[in-house]
Amino acid sequence: MPAPTDLGIEVLAVPEGSPVELDLRLEAVVEGVLVTGTATAALEGECVRCLEPLTDQLSTRFQELFLNEDGDAVPEDDEESGVGRLVGDLIDLEPFLRDAVVLALPFQPLCEDDCPGLCIECGARLKDDPEHGHEEPIDPRWAGLTGFSAEPDNKD
Ligand SMILES: [Zn+2]
Ligand SMILES: [Zn+2]
């Protein structure tokens, strides 16, 4: 099925219309139909540390019980028609799929586990420039003394 809008969270989501692979298992139970499924989809988002675009793959399992509309138990010899009704009504899966996807997403997606993020001084991406650094800011109280110590000690 194509992904509906807003399938995901602000920083990481399944692009609208991209394919969501559903692997569903339907099981007739007394109350209705138990749907167990795995949803696999591509994710697009951005790293929360360095804001670099990232792509990821989502695979999440979900399980939901669909009650019979009339509330009656499905007779054991009526399993096939029970399943058939549900298949004709698959759009109802969307809210459950959405819940499962959102729950499976990392709250803080990272381009890589140890993404160093952005430089707090200048905002440069530390991943692009691992050697990146700034001189230690000089404490103004010691600024005057620095001049002294930098001079060669040749008084003798
Ligand atoms: Zn990053
Ligand atoms: Zn910097």
mmCIF file of C-alpha atoms and ligand atoms in Angstrom:
data_model
loop_
_atom_site.group_PDB
_atom_site.id
_atom_site.type_symbol
_atom_site.label_atom_id
_atom_site.label_comp_id
_atom_site.label_asym_id
_atom_site.label_seq_id
_atom_site.Cartn_x
_atom_site.Cartn_y
_atom_site.Cartn_z
ATOM 1 C CA MET A 1 0.000 0.000 0.000
ATOM 2 C CA PRO A 2 1.234 3.533 -0.603
ATOM 3 C CA ALA A 3 2.175 5.403 2.553
ATOM 4 C CA PRO A 4 -0.447 7.853 3.823
ATOM 5 C CA THR A 5 0.467 11.413 4.777
ATOM 6 C CA ASP A 6 2.355 12.048 7.994
ATOM 7 C CA LEU A 7 3.329 8.432 8.572
ATOM 8 C CA GLY A 8 5.982 9.098 11.163
ATOM 9 C CA ILE A 9 7.229 11.952 13.263
ATOM 10 C CA GLU A 10 8.495 15.402 12.416
ATOM 11 C CA VAL A 11 12.152 14.433 12.081
ATOM 12 C CA LEU A 12 11.663 10.996 10.543
ATOM 13 C CA ALA A 13 8.818 9.641 8.437
ATOM 14 C CA VAL A 14 7.814 7.362 5.609
ATOM 15 C CA PRO A 15 7.609 9.594 2.528
ATOM 16 C CA GLU A 16 4.002 9.949 1.410
ATOM 17 C CA GLY A 17 3.142 7.562 -1.392
ATOM 18 C CA SER A 18 6.245 5.427 -0.985
ATOM 19 C CA PRO A 19 5.557 1.698 -0.794
ATOM 20 C CA VAL A 20 4.793 0.149 2.562
ATOM 21 C CA GLU A 21 5.208 -3.604 2.475
ATOM 22 C CA LEU A 22 2.692 -5.363 4.648
ATOM 23 C CA ASP A 23 3.078 -8.949 5.594
ATOM 24 C CA LEU A 24 -0.182 -9.841 7.281
ATOM 25 C CA ARG A 25 -1.412 -12.916 9.020
ATOM 26 C CA LEU A 26 -5.117 -13.099 9.741
ATOM 27 C CA GLU A 27 -6.416 -15.378 12.413
ATOM 28 C CA ALA A 28 -10.076 -15.904 13.194
ATOM 29 C CA VAL A 29 -10.701 -15.736 16.914
ATOM 30 C CA VAL A 30 -13.887 -15.767 18.939
ATOM 31 C CA GLU A 31 -14.224 -11.986 19.086
ATOM 32 C CA GLY A 32 -13.328 -11.292 15.478
ATOM 33 C CA VAL A 33 -10.127 -11.384 13.508
ATOM 34 C CA LEU A 34 -6.664 -11.072 14.940
ATOM 35 C CA VAL A 35 -4.295 -9.378 12.514
ATOM 36 C CA THR A 36 -0.595 -9.873 13.038
ATOM 37 C CA GLY A 37 1.612 -8.088 10.600
ATOM 38 C CA THR A 38 4.984 -6.757 9.727
ATOM 39 C CA ALA A 39 5.293 -3.412 7.997
ATOM 40 C CA THR A 40 8.436 -2.574 6.103
ATOM 41 C CA ALA A 41 9.018 0.855 4.661
ATOM 42 C CA ALA A 42 11.721 3.328 3.767
ATOM 43 C CA LEU A 43 12.232 6.311 6.040
ATOM 44 C CA GLU A 44 13.462 9.770 5.300
ATOM 45 C CA GLY A 45 14.387 12.331 7.846
ATOM 46 C CA GLU A 46 17.233 14.260 9.264
ATOM 47 C CA CYS A 47 19.833 13.690 11.915
ATOM 48 C CA VAL A 48 18.834 15.538 15.087
ATOM 49 C CA ARG A 49 22.471 16.356 15.828
ATOM 50 C CA CYS A 50 23.852 17.579 12.510
ATOM 51 C CA LEU A 51 20.620 18.074 10.500
ATOM 52 C CA GLU A 52 22.069 16.020 7.656
ATOM 53 C CA PRO A 53 19.354 14.253 5.606
ATOM 54 C CA LEU A 54 19.227 10.551 6.327
ATOM 55 C CA THR A 55 17.411 7.513 5.072
ATOM 56 C CA ASP A 56 16.612 4.439 7.034
ATOM 57 C CA GLN A 57 14.610 1.267 6.807
ATOM 58 C CA LEU A 58 11.755 0.570 9.141
ATOM 59 C CA SER A 59 10.426 -2.843 9.967
ATOM 60 C CA THR A 60 7.879 -3.145 12.692
ATOM 61 C CA ARG A 61 5.513 -5.803 13.893
ATOM 62 C CA PHE A 62 2.039 -5.038 15.019
ATOM 63 C CA GLN A 63 -0.973 -6.916 16.203
ATOM 64 C CA GLU A 64 -4.534 -5.758 16.319
ATOM 65 C CA LEU A 65 -7.827 -7.425 17.031
ATOM 66 C CA PHE A 66 -10.674 -6.482 14.730
ATOM 67 C CA LEU A 67 -13.971 -7.143 16.390
ATOM 68 C CA ASN A 68 -16.890 -8.433 14.435
ATOM 69 C CA GLU A 69 -19.134 -5.580 13.440
ATOM 70 C CA ASP A 70 -22.227 -7.219 14.850
ATOM 71 C CA GLY A 71 -20.468 -8.321 17.995
ATOM 72 C CA ASP A 72 -21.344 -11.955 17.398
ATOM 73 C CA ALA A 73 -18.709 -14.613 17.579
ATOM 74 C CA VAL A 74 -17.525 -15.977 14.274
ATOM 75 C CA PRO A 75 -18.723 -19.544 13.913
ATOM 76 C CA GLU A 76 -15.834 -21.910 13.398
ATOM 77 C CA ASP A 77 -17.014 -22.928 9.978
ATOM 78 C CA ASP A 78 -17.247 -19.290 8.901
ATOM 79 C CA GLU A 79 -13.564 -18.416 9.144
ATOM 80 C CA GLU A 80 -13.134 -17.795 5.463
ATOM 81 C CA SER A 81 -15.907 -15.242 5.162
ATOM 82 C CA GLY A 82 -14.685 -13.490 8.289
ATOM 83 C CA VAL A 83 -11.258 -13.093 6.761
ATOM 84 C CA GLY A 84 -12.780 -12.046 3.472
ATOM 85 C CA ARG A 85 -14.706 -9.187 5.033
ATOM 86 C CA LEU A 86 -11.588 -7.875 6.654
ATOM 87 C CA VAL A 87 -9.522 -7.983 3.476
ATOM 88 C CA GLY A 88 -12.183 -5.901 1.757
ATOM 89 C CA ASP A 89 -11.813 -3.361 4.530
ATOM 90 C CA LEU A 90 -8.037 -3.062 4.815
ATOM 91 C CA ILE A 91 -8.109 0.728 4.963
ATOM 92 C CA ASP A 92 -8.971 0.332 8.642
ATOM 93 C CA LEU A 93 -5.441 -0.849 9.211
ATOM 94 C CA GLU A 94 -4.084 2.613 8.664
ATOM 95 C CA PRO A 95 -4.479 3.989 12.219
ATOM 96 C CA PHE A 96 -2.867 0.869 13.675
ATOM 97 C CA LEU A 97 -0.100 0.957 11.128
ATOM 98 C CA ARG A 98 0.469 4.595 12.002
ATOM 99 C CA ASP A 99 0.684 3.815 15.726
ATOM 100 C CA ALA A 100 3.063 0.938 15.125
ATOM 101 C CA VAL A 101 5.300 3.001 12.879
ATOM 102 C CA VAL A 102 5.449 5.979 15.223
ATOM 103 C CA LEU A 103 6.227 3.712 18.187
ATOM 104 C CA ALA A 104 9.000 2.002 16.260
ATOM 105 C CA LEU A 105 10.733 5.206 15.255
ATOM 106 C CA PRO A 106 13.695 6.456 17.203
ATOM 107 C CA PHE A 107 12.834 9.738 18.885
ATOM 108 C CA GLN A 108 16.265 11.062 18.035
ATOM 109 C CA PRO A 109 17.271 9.776 14.622
ATOM 110 C CA LEU A 110 21.007 10.011 13.991
ATOM 111 C CA CYS A 111 22.913 9.766 10.711
ATOM 112 C CA GLU A 112 25.252 7.454 12.603
ATOM 113 C CA ASP A 113 25.311 6.275 16.198
ATOM 114 C CA ASP A 114 28.196 8.484 17.207
ATOM 115 C CA CYS A 115 27.370 11.508 15.098
ATOM 116 C CA PRO A 116 29.480 14.308 16.557
ATOM 117 C CA GLY A 117 26.859 16.908 15.644
ATOM 118 C CA LEU A 118 27.509 20.541 15.010
ATOM 119 C CA CYS A 119 30.206 22.750 16.427
ATOM 120 C CA ILE A 120 28.672 24.809 19.194
ATOM 121 C CA GLU A 121 31.005 27.684 18.320
ATOM 122 C CA CYS A 122 30.384 28.075 14.603
ATOM 123 C CA GLY A 123 27.776 25.458 13.579
ATOM 124 C CA ALA A 124 30.089 23.508 11.271
ATOM 125 C CA ARG A 125 29.383 19.797 10.811
ATOM 126 C CA LEU A 126 31.981 18.004 12.883
ATOM 127 C CA LYS A 127 31.504 14.840 10.822
ATOM 128 C CA ASP A 128 32.707 16.628 7.681
ATOM 129 C CA ASP A 129 35.612 18.132 9.567
ATOM 130 C CA PRO A 130 36.683 15.846 12.412
ATOM 131 C CA GLU A 131 39.787 17.928 13.105
ATOM 132 C CA HIS A 132 37.622 20.962 13.489
ATOM 133 C CA GLY A 133 38.290 22.926 16.635
ATOM 134 C CA HIS A 134 38.687 26.359 18.081
ATOM 135 C CA GLU A 135 41.423 27.669 20.294
ATOM 136 C CA GLU A 136 40.495 27.586 23.945
ATOM 137 C CA PRO A 137 39.007 30.947 24.700
ATOM 138 C CA ILE A 138 41.450 32.832 26.890
ATOM 139 C CA ASP A 139 40.131 33.706 30.295
ATOM 140 C CA PRO A 140 40.300 37.503 30.390
ATOM 141 C CA ARG A 141 41.799 37.368 33.874
ATOM 142 C CA TRP A 142 44.891 35.611 32.541
ATOM 143 C CA ALA A 143 45.108 37.407 29.203
ATOM 144 C CA GLY A 144 47.670 39.852 30.573
ATOM 145 C CA LEU A 145 49.901 37.137 31.968
ATOM 146 C CA THR A 146 49.922 35.199 28.699
ATOM 147 C CA GLY A 147 52.020 37.927 27.142
ATOM 148 C CA PHE A 148 54.635 37.545 29.851
ATOM 149 C CA SER A 149 54.967 33.768 29.660
ATOM 150 C CA ALA A 150 55.179 33.862 25.856
ATOM 151 C CA GLU A 151 58.313 36.001 25.986
ATOM 152 C CA PRO A 152 61.607 34.154 25.909
ATOM 153 C CA ASP A 153 63.217 33.997 29.318
ATOM 154 C CA ASN A 154 66.544 35.611 28.442
ATOM 155 C CA LYS A 155 66.974 38.070 31.308
ATOM 156 C CA ASP A 156 70.316 36.604 32.290
HETATM 157 ZN ZN ZN B 1 24.432 13.497 12.148
HETATM 158 ZN ZN ZN B 2 33.504 25.579 14.894
#
